[in-house]
């Protein structure tokens, strides 16, 4: 860890599936409404506390939403807390570099919006507050799935929680109900049924002797490691030992989909744009992505598009994109800081942010609202939250994702490497 994960920062922290945009730094100091009743506040008056919070926003609309959340928190909290929110550009991951430099130099914020890929670097330098006691004594602890807390620990490489969940993007399977009806199959409930569906949905619909609809839209280019992980776990494998018989079996399933013709022949080089275009054109009956593409799907298909969580086999896993918040060890008012990040995680701040941005809430209370339960894509995301996960965050991960995985898997799909050889290379390169 002495390398302090320089490769991750230099590579723009590419693990997440959630895109981020840039904007200029701006400061928001939300002042409580002066016309609000003050009598009760005077009775319960506490020593005023200021919390400096850093965040990025993907666009000006989201920036305004954050400003509104800060304003509402400042007006309604009864602890005398004033949050001063400063916006910094994401800048392809440069935000995390800026944050690290500021924290190391003693001029960082009290709290900040976060990506899990940064966690090992900051914990290795003792920059983040340990949240274990705060969460253990928090009356809203159980409003967040335990799996998310476990992921927070995994990200830091310790048994402690240094990161507070905020919102997610969970991968699920898009499908065309009309195509399922045409071939007489139901939504897959198991991993084996999913593989069978890939076969049955692959068809020659115009009788010219050539396949024109493929069962599944495979992503073989960079980024494809996320849906691929579901196949590995579906056979009972994992990322810790990719050379196990179970992991190799999952790799063989992935290879078979290509070699048996159940995915487009362009799959080894297909990235995000290609899998979405293939699905929207009717060339594929299923593909994997998250709610970020759901509006475009509805625009294309209306009601003839739906979603289901990737089904379980011997194991079950789907990829989770993330945005969290942290408290810095240097913060002098950690109680106040925790009240703020808790407001974002399970309070009104959670509801406002997720409804405005379309991200998946981590609060079970917010998830239960009609806004989410009446949205089939949100429901598929929420159902996948209990088994969602991330790739190991190591010094090697950025290169593994960008170079090793697509190149090695490409060789496997085209028959130049066996499943065993492929997984041996992937294991060695990730853990070298």
Short mmCIF file of N, CA, C and O in Angstrom, two decimals, residues 3 23 80 140 144 221 358:
data_model
loop_
_atom_site.label_atom_id
_atom_site.label_comp_id
_atom_site.label_asym_id
_atom_site.label_seq_id
_atom_site.Cartn_x
_atom_site.Cartn_y
_atom_site.Cartn_z
N UNK A 3 2.61 2.20 -2.17
CA UNK A 3 2.50 2.84 -3.49
C UNK A 3 1.38 3.87 -3.49
O UNK A 3 1.20 4.59 -4.43
N UNK A 23 -17.45 20.80 -13.14
CA UNK A 23 -18.01 22.12 -12.98
C UNK A 23 -17.04 22.94 -12.16
O UNK A 23 -16.20 22.40 -11.46
N UNK A 80 -27.52 23.27 15.68
CA UNK A 80 -26.73 24.46 15.43
C UNK A 80 -25.66 24.28 14.36
O UNK A 80 -24.64 24.98 14.36
N UNK A 140 -30.64 4.76 12.76
CA UNK A 140 -31.03 4.46 11.38
C UNK A 140 -30.11 3.43 10.73
O UNK A 140 -30.19 3.21 9.52
N UNK A 144 -30.10 0.74 6.12
CA UNK A 144 -29.17 0.49 5.01
C UNK A 144 -28.79 -0.99 5.04
O UNK A 144 -28.50 -1.54 6.10
N UNK A 221 -15.51 -5.37 -24.66
CA UNK A 221 -14.50 -4.31 -24.55
C UNK A 221 -14.41 -3.81 -23.11
O UNK A 221 -15.05 -4.35 -22.21
N UNK A 358 -31.91 10.40 -10.25
CA UNK A 358 -32.21 9.08 -10.80
C UNK A 358 -31.29 7.99 -10.28
O UNK A 358 -31.34 6.86 -10.77
#
